[in-house]
mmCIF file of C-alpha atoms in Angstrom:
data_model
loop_
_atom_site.group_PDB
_atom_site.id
_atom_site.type_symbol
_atom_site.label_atom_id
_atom_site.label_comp_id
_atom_site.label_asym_id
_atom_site.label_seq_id
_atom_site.Cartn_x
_atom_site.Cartn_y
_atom_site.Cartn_z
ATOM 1 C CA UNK A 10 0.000 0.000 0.000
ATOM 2 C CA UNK A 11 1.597 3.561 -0.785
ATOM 3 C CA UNK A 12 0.732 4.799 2.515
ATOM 4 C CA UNK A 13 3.519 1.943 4.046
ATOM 5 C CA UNK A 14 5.439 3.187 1.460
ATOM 6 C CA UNK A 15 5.606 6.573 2.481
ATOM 7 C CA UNK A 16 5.712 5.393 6.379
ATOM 8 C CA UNK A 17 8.090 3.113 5.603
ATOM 9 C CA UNK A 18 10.254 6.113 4.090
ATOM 10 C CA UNK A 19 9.726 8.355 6.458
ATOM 11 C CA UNK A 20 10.807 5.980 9.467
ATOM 12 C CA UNK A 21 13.841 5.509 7.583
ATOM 13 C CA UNK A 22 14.429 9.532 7.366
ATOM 14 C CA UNK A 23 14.127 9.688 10.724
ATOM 15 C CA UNK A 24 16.560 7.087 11.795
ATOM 16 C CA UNK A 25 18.987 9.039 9.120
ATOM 17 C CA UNK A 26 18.370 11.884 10.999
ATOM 18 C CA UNK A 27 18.713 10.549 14.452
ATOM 19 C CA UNK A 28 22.265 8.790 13.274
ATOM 20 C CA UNK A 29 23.679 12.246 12.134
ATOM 21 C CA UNK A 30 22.718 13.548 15.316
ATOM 22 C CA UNK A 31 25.303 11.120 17.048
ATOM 23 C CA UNK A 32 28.770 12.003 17.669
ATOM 24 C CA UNK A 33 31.604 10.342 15.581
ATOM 25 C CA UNK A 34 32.449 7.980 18.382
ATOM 26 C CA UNK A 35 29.153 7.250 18.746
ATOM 27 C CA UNK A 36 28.466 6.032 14.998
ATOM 28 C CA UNK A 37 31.936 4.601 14.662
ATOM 29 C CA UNK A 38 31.019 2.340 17.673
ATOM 30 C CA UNK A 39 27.573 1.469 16.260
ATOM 31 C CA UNK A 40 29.353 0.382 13.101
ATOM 32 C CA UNK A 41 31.762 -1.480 14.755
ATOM 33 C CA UNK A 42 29.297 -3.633 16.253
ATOM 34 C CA UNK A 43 26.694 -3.871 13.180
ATOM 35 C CA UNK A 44 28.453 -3.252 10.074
ATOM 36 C CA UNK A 45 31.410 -4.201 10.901
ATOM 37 C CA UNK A 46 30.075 -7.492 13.250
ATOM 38 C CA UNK A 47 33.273 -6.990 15.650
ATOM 39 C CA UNK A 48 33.165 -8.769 19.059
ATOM 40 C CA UNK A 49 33.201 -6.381 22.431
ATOM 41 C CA UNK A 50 36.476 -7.831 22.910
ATOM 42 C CA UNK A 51 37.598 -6.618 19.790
ATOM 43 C CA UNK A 52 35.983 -3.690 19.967
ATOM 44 C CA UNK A 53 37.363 -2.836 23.805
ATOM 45 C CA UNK A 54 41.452 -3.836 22.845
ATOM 46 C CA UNK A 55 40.907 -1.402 19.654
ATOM 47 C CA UNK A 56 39.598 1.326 22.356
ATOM 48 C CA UNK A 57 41.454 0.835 25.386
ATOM 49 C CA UNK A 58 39.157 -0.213 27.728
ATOM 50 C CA UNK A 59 36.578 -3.000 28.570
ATOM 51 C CA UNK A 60 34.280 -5.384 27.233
ATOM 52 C CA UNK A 61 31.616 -4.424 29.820
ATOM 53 C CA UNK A 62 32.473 -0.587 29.176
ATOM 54 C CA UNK A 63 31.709 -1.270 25.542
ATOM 55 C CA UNK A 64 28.838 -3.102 26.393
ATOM 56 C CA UNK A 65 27.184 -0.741 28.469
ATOM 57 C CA UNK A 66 27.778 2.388 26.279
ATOM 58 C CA UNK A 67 25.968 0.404 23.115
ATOM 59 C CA UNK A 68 23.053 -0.691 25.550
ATOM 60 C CA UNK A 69 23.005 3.105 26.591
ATOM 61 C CA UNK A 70 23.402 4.120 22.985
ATOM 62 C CA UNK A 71 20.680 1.964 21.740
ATOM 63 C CA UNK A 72 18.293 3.044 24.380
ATOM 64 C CA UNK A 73 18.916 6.793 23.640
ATOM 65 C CA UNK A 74 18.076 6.210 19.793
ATOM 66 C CA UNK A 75 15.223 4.287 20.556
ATOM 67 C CA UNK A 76 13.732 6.765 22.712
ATOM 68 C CA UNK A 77 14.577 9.653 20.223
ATOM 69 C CA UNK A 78 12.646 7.564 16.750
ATOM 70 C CA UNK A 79 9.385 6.820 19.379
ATOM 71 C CA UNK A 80 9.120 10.462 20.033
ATOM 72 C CA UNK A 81 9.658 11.656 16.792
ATOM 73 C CA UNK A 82 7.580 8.962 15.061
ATOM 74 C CA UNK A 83 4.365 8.977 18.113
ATOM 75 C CA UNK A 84 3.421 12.724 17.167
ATOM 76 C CA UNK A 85 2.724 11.362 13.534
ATOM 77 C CA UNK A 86 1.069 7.925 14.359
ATOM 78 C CA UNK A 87 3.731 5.970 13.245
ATOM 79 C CA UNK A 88 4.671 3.047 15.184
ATOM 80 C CA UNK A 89 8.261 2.682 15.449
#
């Protein structure tokens, strides 16, 4: 149906959006662990620092991006 075509499009403007918003670590860690499919270990010697450091800031990072599409996508009845 065109109009999950244009939802469809829009949800993926916003998430375009919300990924620009991040800060260079921030993306460059997200790619790390889904483009790039790197382990936290990897991921935390290439860093300096933990595996539950990493961890914890992609759970945190996740949860902040999540938050952000549901509030921009709610006001427009999308369900995100």
């Amino acid at each position: 149906a065109p109009e999950a075509s244009a939802s469809g499009y829009m949800a993926q403007e916003m998430l375009v959006r919300l990924l620009e918003e991040l800060s260079p670590e921030e993306r460059e860690l997200l790619a790390l662990v889904h483009m790039d499919r790197r382990s936290y270990v990897e991921i935390a010697k290439a860093l300096g620092t933990t595996k539950g450091a990493v961890k914890l800031r992609v759970f945190r990072l996740r949860q902040r991006l999540v938050r952000k599409y549901r509030s921009l996508m709610e006001p427009r009845g999308l369900k995100g």
